[in-house]
Amino acid sequence: MAALSVSRAVNHIARRPLMEDRRLRSLFPPTVVLSGTVKGERGNAGRQQNPETESSPELSFDELQEAILRFFFLFGPRKASDNVEIRDSHLAASRERPRPAIQPGGGLIPSPAASDNLGAGGWSPLSSDGYQWLEVDLGERTEVTAVATQGRYGSSDWLTSYLLMFSDTGHNWKQHRQEDSVGSFPGNSNADSVVQYKLQQPAVARFLRLIPLDWNLSGRIGLRLETYGCPYTSDVVSFNGGGGLVYRLAPGPGPTRTSRDVVSLKFKTLRNAGTLLRAEGPHGLGLGLELERGKLQLLLLRHGGTSPAERRRLASLGSLLDDRHWHRVALERRGSHLNLTVDKHAARVQVPAEFSHWDVEQLSVGAVRTPDVSKRNFHGCLENLLHNGLNVIERAKHRGEQVTVTGNVTFSCAEPVSVAVTFPGPRSFLQLPGPPASALPSGGASVGFQFRTWNKAGLLLTFDLAHRGGVVWLHLSEARLRLQVHKAGRALLELSAGSALNDGQWHSVELGSRGGRLTVAVDREEGGAAHAAASFAVALGSPLFFGGCPAEDARPGCRNPFDVFQGCMRLFALDNRDVDLIMVQQKEVGNHSNLHVDMCGIIDRCSPSHCEHGGRCSQSWTAFHCNCSDSGYSGATCHSPVYEQSCEAYKHNGDTSGHFYIDVDGSGPIGPQLVYCNMTAQQHGPDQGPTVAGCEPALGSLRLLHGGGAAVGRHRPIGALRAGAVLPLQEVPPPQHPSWWLGGRGAGRVQTYWGGAQPGSRQCACGLRGDCVDPQHYCNCDADRPDWAADSGLLTHKESLPVRSLVLGDIQRPGSEAAYRVGPLRCHGDKNLWNAAFFDKETSYLHFPTFHGELSADISFLFKTTASSGVFLENLGIKDFIRIELSSSTQVLFSFDVGNGPLEVRVDAGAPLDDDRWHRVRAERNVKEASLRLDELPAAARQAPADGHFHLQLNSQLFIVAVVEKKLSASHFNSHWMPLYETPHCPEPLAVPLAVK
């Protein structure tokens, strides 16, 4: 390699006072000039000499790296004399061919307090391509809260987008994502402005790596970088499966020490199964936190006595938790409820009644004492284990009386190095050389590796047979492992093993050939293997290709008739020799393309699931799919209801009387219900008068329960159908033992009025009319006469409906009898459908509270107008917005911005929409797509960006604004009905409110 002529100098940094943003970490490259001496003056710092006219010493590449990779850190509010120099070993950059270099000038982002004394310049590799990165060792684990970037001083070099990676060890990098979804960060638009990104959740790591994605097309990769954060302290303990900690709580003064318990910790592990923690209490009751297939399970434990041990799962949270990154767990007991939190996801569960007076007596972590579950012992590290604020690990370090340490436990985190590679796309491949001929075993070979993926198909490995002209393919097909050996287009051998290998778990693969026997094994201890006698030897004399093949013009010896592999691989071994993937990354061994080395970029898009209403989630490497079958909903995320919201809507569509499913809250949580719709009654539209069409639920009957001297009748809940009911009732209770019924929302409230009377009146219809059989009572049944008497009437107050329970008192008295009948609930009309507003001026508008549709939003309404354009509705945020408008006389436009640029979905009706006829608009936006439907025309849709999804963040009021001479009706927003005619500043409605009979 030709030597480069440079001179080395470090630009001293002006001392800075404490700034408003409390800058705690700063990093920047040094001044590196091609010739001359830097004396700390700004003019010299940015000046570049002509290398052809100046003499300079020659440096090797390693000396060049030592010269150009030198940063300074400024730690917060320091004195004017404080500089902290980061040594050369703390810095690294990509070592691709051609080699990277930092361009002349310093790399600190200037602050107002120090801009006059700081050098310029920045980091810029000699080759601007997708293989470059800049890495910083912060010296210790640090809580990073923000990063800021700036282009290279006085140049056209800046980044327009980049990735951020973090690591505790310098290996096993984790990509930081915005809102846990979007991976790329916006960069700069010029070389001078500073763009800062504040991390929504601080990242705790020792190493930071920035990977350029895009840069100014008229320049090169150029960067000045600064990070912000604060020191991070923690107590850590490591378990290898044989050791553990037991923390026994001190005895309390009473039967209940506390009504609330909180246990919190962080953990990291390479294994997808193991017992993380057990909380044990009296009477053999306990709770457990266990990893199972990379998910955290909350278990209820019962043991002891004569009954067999019980393990019941209460909740399951998280996924892919065996990624050797830190995950936060919190378990809170509050009365009869448990709150479990894993990272950002939470679940609330109710525990059995016996746990309401249960106390934690002992916490166990690490090794489980029960012999039959030794395989469940935890392998990994715990951090900051707290019980009600008490630091258990700190007490264990000091050998506190309440903490017992058993087995092999160390108070540091052992970090085994396991380098993984990610195959993200169709151009990804890894080429490894076969072992030299002298190292080949006689008549045999072996290849081993592990993989994880969501895809059912993909090439894992291919290589040519030595001296035979054949080819070996090891690939996934229908989530099974298949081995094919072909020669001259003819299959010599085929084997298959394993099943459901696209579950996202790590699976081991071994391919071996010994003594004329060929074996392929999957998960040897738990999976299966396939064997076959081979009349040919399989030797690894040619290059091996993993995941795919190079481009057609550069792929001799590699053919792939299958899909490419998308997923992660690790632990490569060729003839029992481990492969060093770091050397592969540095192009010192083998070859590769479009790989992410030293990280596994797998994402579980189904945890948590974005499929609503019970839709079943499945996924591939790049996307997820919702199966909405039998759910009553449709759309990309099962958000949109299949059924109408009322009988009135079916009648509007031209249907006749019969049984129909109705979804009373649209996309809300209440599922479809089967009802009978009577379409024979007359119904009036919004411009014609009262609405009187009816429907009758086809639901279950009453049943009578006896207990405590009362007869109780229960009716199946009707939910949001509370519009009217008939309750004929016959009863003979004495007045000193009154009867009542329950009705209304939820479990219902006690109601003491009867059919035909007013709520709260404690009367029946006869009392209201004044014609009861005994004038001293307000109900006929209270007369307590030997003859039968009856009270009946209609219950018409929606707030009291449906009838849920009926209690008839004092039926055990000799000679006392009661009879009753509850009629069906009948609802009439639909105020949601024919609720209208009329806009007769351009300045007319309605406003509502802010629309909340962060990840899933749907809007529907009817309109008719004589105007050719105008906005229907709009809601704004700081950057985000959502809008639906009539963009022309034939087109409706749905537009929005969730922070990654405005998107539009447009539907062309092909006919005038300003025809003064009713038209229906339905718009939906979710994490997969945005769609717009007009009347019965096919829906128009636009796919969401593949990089991930943002939350829709709005903060203004929702405005429904005017198209001249426009009428809006039946407005629904995320299953919430907007009452147009009840809104202030709204003219008289064109539709009559709901009529109840």
GROMACS .gro file of C-alpha atoms in nm, residues 413-760:
model
  348
  413CYS     CA    1  -2.184  -0.926   3.316
  414ALA     CA    2  -2.003  -1.198   3.126
  415GLU     CA    3  -2.036  -1.118   2.755
  416PRO     CA    4  -1.965  -1.413   2.525
  417VAL     CA    5  -1.875  -1.288   2.179
  418SER     CA    6  -2.112  -1.428   1.919
  419VAL     CA    7  -2.103  -1.237   1.591
  420ALA     CA    8  -2.416  -1.259   1.379
  421VAL     CA    9  -2.481  -1.136   1.025
  422THR     CA   10  -2.807  -1.008   0.883
  423PHE     CA   11  -2.918  -1.079   0.525
  424PRO     CA   12  -3.166  -0.794   0.471
  425GLY     CA   13  -3.241  -0.801   0.099
  426PRO     CA   14  -3.227  -0.973  -0.239
  427ARG     CA   15  -2.863  -0.876  -0.307
  428SER     CA   16  -2.729  -1.018   0.021
  429PHE     CA   17  -2.480  -1.301   0.018
  430LEU     CA   18  -2.182  -1.429   0.214
  431GLN     CA   19  -1.899  -1.613   0.040
  432LEU     CA   20  -1.656  -1.820   0.245
  433PRO     CA   21  -1.359  -2.010   0.106
  434GLY     CA   22  -1.357  -2.384   0.143
  435PRO     CA   23  -1.072  -2.529   0.350
  436PRO     CA   24  -0.748  -2.595   0.162
  437ALA     CA   25  -0.707  -2.936   0.008
  438SER     CA   26  -0.442  -3.030   0.262
  439ALA     CA   27  -0.689  -2.969   0.543
  440LEU     CA   28  -0.972  -3.170   0.393
  441PRO     CA   29  -1.056  -3.486   0.590
  442SER     CA   30  -1.049  -3.807   0.399
  443GLY     CA   31  -1.384  -3.872   0.236
  444GLY     CA   32  -1.586  -3.626   0.441
  445ALA     CA   33  -1.685  -3.271   0.525
  446SER     CA   34  -1.903  -3.080   0.767
  447VAL     CA   35  -2.074  -2.739   0.772
  448GLY     CA   36  -2.253  -2.594   1.071
  449PHE     CA   37  -2.433  -2.267   1.142
  450GLN     CA   38  -2.743  -2.122   1.307
  451PHE     CA   39  -3.017  -1.914   1.149
  452ARG     CA   40  -3.342  -1.736   1.237
  453THR     CA   41  -3.603  -1.598   0.997
  454TRP     CA   42  -3.973  -1.533   0.941
  455ASN     CA   43  -3.968  -1.646   0.577
  456LYS     CA   44  -4.087  -1.991   0.472
  457ALA     CA   45  -3.841  -2.016   0.182
  458GLY     CA   46  -3.487  -1.910   0.102
  459LEU     CA   47  -3.143  -2.037   0.007
  460LEU     CA   48  -2.923  -2.113   0.308
  461LEU     CA   49  -2.614  -2.265   0.146
  462THR     CA   50  -2.485  -2.374  -0.193
  463PHE     CA   51  -2.151  -2.504  -0.318
  464ASP     CA   52  -2.017  -2.716  -0.601
  465LEU     CA   53  -1.922  -3.077  -0.560
  466ALA     CA   54  -1.550  -3.120  -0.598
  467HIS     CA   55  -1.443  -3.319  -0.903
  468ARG     CA   56  -1.798  -3.422  -0.993
  469GLY     CA   57  -1.954  -3.118  -1.162
  470GLY     CA   58  -2.255  -3.128  -0.935
  471VAL     CA   59  -2.406  -2.874  -0.699
  472VAL     CA   60  -2.541  -2.887  -0.342
  473TRP     CA   61  -2.834  -2.670  -0.233
  474LEU     CA   62  -2.948  -2.640   0.127
  475HIS     CA   63  -3.262  -2.428   0.144
  476LEU     CA   64  -3.591  -2.364   0.321
  477SER     CA   65  -3.914  -2.468   0.153
  478GLU     CA   66  -4.250  -2.443   0.331
  479ALA     CA   67  -4.055  -2.378   0.651
  480ARG     CA   68  -3.875  -2.715   0.623
  481LEU     CA   69  -3.507  -2.770   0.565
  482ARG     CA   70  -3.434  -2.939   0.232
  483LEU     CA   71  -3.107  -3.069   0.091
  484GLN     CA   72  -3.075  -3.129  -0.282
  485VAL     CA   73  -2.775  -3.262  -0.470
  486HIS     CA   74  -2.796  -3.217  -0.849
  487LYS     CA   75  -2.574  -3.310  -1.138
  488ALA     CA   76  -2.641  -3.234  -1.501
  489GLY     CA   77  -2.996  -3.127  -1.419
  490ARG     CA   78  -3.073  -3.457  -1.242
  491ALA     CA   79  -3.138  -3.493  -0.870
  492LEU     CA   80  -2.887  -3.732  -0.716
  493LEU     CA   81  -3.022  -3.702  -0.365
  494GLU     CA   82  -3.292  -3.516  -0.167
  495LEU     CA   83  -3.341  -3.496   0.210
  496SER     CA   84  -3.567  -3.290   0.436
  497ALA     CA   85  -3.574  -3.226   0.810
  498GLY     CA   86  -3.743  -3.000   1.063
  499SER     CA   87  -4.069  -2.806   1.045
  500ALA     CA   88  -4.202  -2.458   1.125
  501LEU     CA   89  -3.849  -2.320   1.097
  502ASN     CA   90  -3.980  -1.972   1.016
  503ASP     CA   91  -4.083  -1.904   1.377
  504GLY     CA   92  -3.813  -1.643   1.440
  505GLN     CA   93  -3.619  -1.870   1.681
  506TRP     CA   94  -3.255  -1.968   1.639
  507HIS     CA   95  -3.218  -2.307   1.471
  508SER     CA   96  -2.894  -2.498   1.433
  509VAL     CA   97  -2.808  -2.674   1.107
  510GLU     CA   98  -2.542  -2.939   1.055
  511LEU     CA   99  -2.451  -3.089   0.720
  512GLY     CA  100  -2.205  -3.377   0.736
  513SER     CA  101  -2.061  -3.636   0.503
  514ARG     CA  102  -1.862  -3.924   0.647
  515GLY     CA  103  -1.799  -4.277   0.531
  516GLY     CA  104  -2.048  -4.269   0.247
  517ARG     CA  105  -2.325  -4.140   0.468
  518LEU     CA  106  -2.479  -3.794   0.428
  519THR     CA  107  -2.659  -3.635   0.723
  520VAL     CA  108  -2.854  -3.312   0.762
  521ALA     CA  109  -2.970  -3.225   1.114
  522VAL     CA  110  -3.183  -2.944   1.257
  523ASP     CA  111  -3.174  -2.857   1.627
  524ARG     CA  112  -3.002  -3.187   1.698
  525GLU     CA  113  -3.105  -3.211   2.063
  526GLU     CA  114  -3.470  -3.120   2.010
  527GLY     CA  115  -3.529  -3.139   1.636
  528GLY     CA  116  -3.466  -3.408   1.379
  529ALA     CA  117  -3.215  -3.541   1.135
  530ALA     CA  118  -3.227  -3.710   0.795
  531HIS     CA  119  -2.971  -3.956   0.664
  532ALA     CA  120  -2.894  -4.113   0.327
  533ALA     CA  121  -2.630  -4.334   0.180
  534ALA     CA  122  -2.426  -4.138  -0.074
  535SER     CA  123  -2.227  -4.295  -0.352
  536PHE     CA  124  -2.022  -3.978  -0.381
  537ALA     CA  125  -1.809  -3.776  -0.144
  538VAL     CA  126  -1.906  -3.423  -0.041
  539ALA     CA  127  -1.592  -3.213   0.003
  540LEU     CA  128  -1.561  -2.838   0.071
  541GLY     CA  129  -1.296  -2.758  -0.181
  542SER     CA  130  -1.488  -2.481  -0.360
  543PRO     CA  131  -1.624  -2.151  -0.224
  544LEU     CA  132  -1.941  -2.174  -0.017
  545PHE     CA  133  -2.220  -1.921  -0.068
  546PHE     CA  134  -2.464  -1.848   0.215
  547GLY     CA  135  -2.795  -1.667   0.169
  548GLY     CA  136  -2.767  -1.598  -0.204
  549CYS     CA  137  -2.535  -1.549  -0.497
  550PRO     CA  138  -2.343  -1.251  -0.632
  551ALA     CA  139  -2.476  -1.054  -0.928
  552GLU     CA  140  -2.501  -1.243  -1.257
  553ASP     CA  141  -2.187  -1.083  -1.399
  554ALA     CA  142  -1.980  -1.183  -1.096
  555ARG     CA  143  -2.104  -1.519  -0.977
  556PRO     CA  144  -1.899  -1.803  -1.121
  557GLY     CA  145  -1.976  -2.125  -0.941
  558CYS     CA  146  -2.298  -2.001  -0.776
  559ARG     CA  147  -2.650  -2.074  -0.895
  560ASN     CA  148  -2.966  -2.009  -0.698
  561PRO     CA  149  -3.299  -2.136  -0.835
  562PHE     CA  150  -3.471  -2.051  -0.504
  563ASP     CA  151  -3.565  -1.738  -0.313
  564VAL     CA  152  -3.287  -1.550  -0.141
  565PHE     CA  153  -3.258  -1.585   0.234
  566GLN     CA  154  -3.368  -1.297   0.455
  567GLY     CA  155  -3.278  -1.340   0.818
  568CYS     CA  156  -2.980  -1.382   1.049
  569MET     CA  157  -2.699  -1.637   1.070
  570ARG     CA  158  -2.422  -1.699   1.324
  571LEU     CA  159  -2.175  -1.959   1.459
  572PHE     CA  160  -2.038  -2.068   1.120
  573ALA     CA  161  -1.808  -2.370   1.130
  574LEU     CA  162  -1.637  -2.538   0.834
  575ASP     CA  163  -1.497  -2.881   0.911
  576ASN     CA  164  -1.516  -2.795   1.282
  577ARG     CA  165  -1.322  -2.471   1.236
  578ASP     CA  166  -1.501  -2.156   1.351
  579VAL     CA  167  -1.524  -1.869   1.104
  580ASP     CA  168  -1.415  -1.522   1.221
  581LEU     CA  169  -1.685  -1.292   1.082
  582ILE     CA  170  -1.499  -0.978   1.186
  583MET     CA  171  -1.227  -1.075   0.938
  584VAL     CA  172  -1.503  -1.127   0.685
  585GLN     CA  173  -1.633  -0.779   0.757
  586GLN     CA  174  -1.288  -0.635   0.695
  587LYS     CA  175  -1.268  -0.822   0.364
  588GLU     CA  176  -0.969  -1.021   0.490
  589VAL     CA  177  -1.157  -1.347   0.448
  590GLY     CA  178  -1.414  -1.432   0.183
  591ASN     CA  179  -1.650  -1.183   0.025
  592HIS     CA  180  -1.992  -1.040   0.098
  593SER     CA  181  -2.249  -0.790  -0.023
  594ASN     CA  182  -2.535  -0.604   0.144
  595LEU     CA  183  -2.475  -0.768   0.481
  596HIS     CA  184  -2.510  -0.618   0.828
  597VAL     CA  185  -2.222  -0.772   1.021
  598ASP     CA  186  -2.215  -0.806   1.399
  599MET     CA  187  -2.587  -0.764   1.450
  600CYS     CA  188  -2.915  -0.948   1.400
  601GLY     CA  189  -3.177  -0.712   1.262
  602ILE     CA  190  -3.481  -0.933   1.309
  603ILE     CA  191  -3.802  -0.754   1.414
  604ASP     CA  192  -4.121  -0.915   1.542
  605ARG     CA  193  -4.398  -0.723   1.365
  606CYS     CA  194  -4.664  -0.933   1.537
  607SER     CA  195  -4.561  -0.842   1.893
  608PRO     CA  196  -4.755  -0.646   1.978
  609SER     CA  197  -5.000  -0.733   1.704
  610HIS     CA  198  -5.147  -0.455   1.492
  611CYS     CA  199  -5.429  -0.688   1.385
  612GLU     CA  200  -5.749  -0.570   1.549
  613HIS     CA  201  -6.070  -0.748   1.655
  614GLY     CA  202  -5.906  -1.086   1.695
  615GLY     CA  203  -5.739  -1.090   1.354
  616ARG     CA  204  -5.454  -1.342   1.334
  617CYS     CA  205  -5.110  -1.200   1.261
  618SER     CA  206  -4.845  -1.369   1.046
  619GLN     CA  207  -4.528  -1.220   0.906
  620SER     CA  208  -4.238  -1.240   0.669
  621TRP     CA  209  -3.903  -1.066   0.700
  622THR     CA  210  -4.035  -0.742   0.551
  623ALA     CA  211  -4.408  -0.726   0.636
  624PHE     CA  212  -4.693  -0.867   0.841
  625HIS     CA  213  -5.034  -0.989   0.732
  626CYS     CA  214  -5.366  -0.998   0.918
  627ASN     CA  215  -5.609  -1.284   0.861
  628CYS     CA  216  -5.952  -1.134   0.930
  629SER     CA  217  -6.156  -1.447   0.857
  630ASP     CA  218  -6.464  -1.488   1.077
  631SER     CA  219  -6.385  -1.168   1.267
  632GLY     CA  220  -6.657  -0.951   1.113
  633TYR     CA  221  -6.396  -0.696   1.003
  634SER     CA  222  -6.184  -0.633   0.698
  635GLY     CA  223  -5.892  -0.426   0.578
  636ALA     CA  224  -5.518  -0.453   0.616
  637THR     CA  225  -5.544  -0.458   0.998
  638CYS     CA  226  -5.903  -0.590   1.043
  639HIS     CA  227  -6.013  -0.242   1.140
  640SER     CA  228  -6.312  -0.177   0.913
  641PRO     CA  229  -6.648  -0.336   1.001
  642VAL     CA  230  -6.803  -0.568   0.746
  643TYR     CA  231  -7.156  -0.510   0.873
  644GLU     CA  232  -7.372  -0.199   0.890
  645GLN     CA  233  -7.427  -0.019   1.218
  646SER     CA  234  -7.809  -0.036   1.226
  647CYS     CA  235  -8.119  -0.175   1.062
  648GLU     CA  236  -8.174   0.173   0.927
  649ALA     CA  237  -7.852   0.146   0.728
  650TYR     CA  238  -7.958  -0.189   0.580
  651LYS     CA  239  -8.296  -0.041   0.489
  652HIS     CA  240  -8.119   0.255   0.326
  653ASN     CA  241  -7.933  -0.002   0.112
  654GLY     CA  242  -8.264  -0.153  -0.003
  655ASP     CA  243  -8.272  -0.467   0.214
  656THR     CA  244  -8.601  -0.617   0.332
  657SER     CA  245  -8.696  -0.758   0.674
  658GLY     CA  246  -8.486  -1.041   0.808
  659HIS     CA  247  -8.198  -1.135   1.035
  660PHE     CA  248  -7.884  -0.924   0.998
  661TYR     CA  249  -7.556  -0.876   1.181
  662ILE     CA  250  -7.512  -0.517   1.296
  663ASP     CA  251  -7.198  -0.357   1.439
  664VAL     CA  252  -7.331  -0.084   1.660
  665ASP     CA  253  -6.996   0.092   1.719
  666GLY     CA  254  -6.834   0.038   1.380
  667SER     CA  255  -6.460  -0.013   1.429
  668GLY     CA  256  -6.496   0.002   1.810
  669PRO     CA  257  -6.450  -0.288   2.052
  670ILE     CA  258  -6.810  -0.421   2.048
  671GLY     CA  259  -6.841  -0.709   1.805
  672PRO     CA  260  -7.122  -0.779   1.556
  673GLN     CA  261  -7.460  -0.893   1.694
  674LEU     CA  262  -7.735  -1.086   1.517
  675VAL     CA  263  -8.068  -0.902   1.518
  676TYR     CA  264  -8.399  -0.918   1.336
  677CYS     CA  265  -8.474  -0.605   1.135
  678ASN     CA  266  -8.838  -0.514   1.063
  679MET     CA  267  -8.833  -0.297   0.753
  680THR     CA  268  -9.214  -0.265   0.713
  681ALA     CA  269  -9.254   0.052   0.923
  682GLN     CA  270  -9.235   0.383   0.743
  683GLN     CA  271  -8.901   0.566   0.762
  684HIS     CA  272  -8.822   0.924   0.673
  685GLY     CA  273  -8.492   1.059   0.553
  686PRO     CA  274  -8.312   1.365   0.688
  687ASP     CA  275  -8.520   1.609   0.486
  688GLN     CA  276  -8.860   1.449   0.553
  689GLY     CA  277  -8.948   1.411   0.923
  690PRO     CA  278  -8.942   1.153   1.206
  691THR     CA  279  -8.765   0.817   1.177
  692VAL     CA  280  -8.970   0.509   1.278
  693ALA     CA  281  -8.808   0.194   1.129
  694GLY     CA  282  -8.755  -0.083   1.385
  695CYS     CA  283  -8.533  -0.377   1.475
  696GLU     CA  284  -8.560  -0.658   1.730
  697PRO     CA  285  -8.255  -0.844   1.867
  698ALA     CA  286  -8.261  -1.220   1.818
  699LEU     CA  287  -8.098  -1.288   2.153
  700GLY     CA  288  -8.139  -1.534   2.440
  701SER     CA  289  -8.422  -1.580   2.693
  702LEU     CA  290  -8.455  -1.519   3.065
  703ARG     CA  291  -8.366  -1.769   3.333
  704LEU     CA  292  -8.477  -1.774   3.699
  705LEU     CA  293  -8.234  -1.814   3.988
  706HIS     CA  294  -8.335  -1.871   4.353
  707GLY     CA  295  -8.125  -1.766   4.645
  708GLY     CA  296  -8.144  -1.564   4.964
  709GLY     CA  297  -8.521  -1.538   4.948
  710ALA     CA  298  -8.518  -1.362   4.610
  711ALA     CA  299  -8.589  -1.461   4.254
  712VAL     CA  300  -8.342  -1.317   4.003
  713GLY     CA  301  -8.391  -1.307   3.627
  714ARG     CA  302  -8.102  -1.225   3.391
  715HIS     CA  303  -8.112  -1.110   3.031
  716ARG     CA  304  -7.822  -1.129   2.788
  717PRO     CA  305  -7.657  -0.780   2.759
  718ILE     CA  306  -7.746  -0.581   2.452
  719GLY     CA  307  -7.462  -0.327   2.483
  720ALA     CA  308  -7.488  -0.022   2.262
  721LEU     CA  309  -7.835  -0.118   2.134
  722ARG     CA  310  -7.997   0.065   2.430
  723ALA     CA  311  -8.273   0.246   2.242
  724GLY     CA  312  -8.602   0.115   2.386
  725ALA     CA  313  -8.751  -0.192   2.555
  726VAL     CA  314  -9.077  -0.356   2.657
  727LEU     CA  315  -9.103  -0.498   3.009
  728PRO     CA  316  -9.446  -0.656   3.089
  729LEU     CA  317  -9.424  -0.766   3.451
  730GLN     CA  318  -9.651  -0.961   3.694
  731GLU     CA  319  -9.544  -0.988   4.058
  732VAL     CA  320  -9.688  -1.016   4.411
  733PRO     CA  321  -9.420  -0.886   4.652
  734PRO     CA  322  -9.514  -0.724   4.981
  735PRO     CA  323  -9.439  -0.353   5.013
  736GLN     CA  324  -9.190  -0.397   5.297
  737HIS     CA  325  -8.971  -0.614   5.073
  738PRO     CA  326  -8.945  -0.414   4.748
  739SER     CA  327  -8.831  -0.555   4.419
  740TRP     CA  328  -8.592  -0.393   4.174
  741TRP     CA  329  -8.405  -0.451   3.849
  742LEU     CA  330  -8.062  -0.372   3.710
  743GLY     CA  331  -8.017  -0.192   3.381
  744GLY     CA  332  -7.784   0.037   3.191
  745ARG     CA  333  -7.413   0.033   3.103
  746GLY     CA  334  -7.173  -0.232   3.227
  747ALA     CA  335  -7.321  -0.449   3.500
  748GLY     CA  336  -7.611  -0.206   3.530
  749ARG     CA  337  -7.745   0.011   3.813
  750VAL     CA  338  -8.032  -0.051   4.051
  751GLN     CA  339  -8.361   0.077   3.902
  752THR     CA  340  -8.670   0.120   4.124
  753TYR     CA  341  -8.927   0.226   3.867
  754TRP     CA  342  -9.134   0.000   3.644
  755GLY     CA  343  -9.273   0.000   3.292
  756GLY     CA  344  -9.465   0.315   3.207
  757ALA     CA  345  -9.325   0.523   3.498
  758GLN     CA  346  -9.042   0.773   3.530
  759PRO     CA  347  -8.687   0.681   3.646
  760GLY     CA  348  -8.640   0.712   4.021
   0.00000   0.00000   0.00000
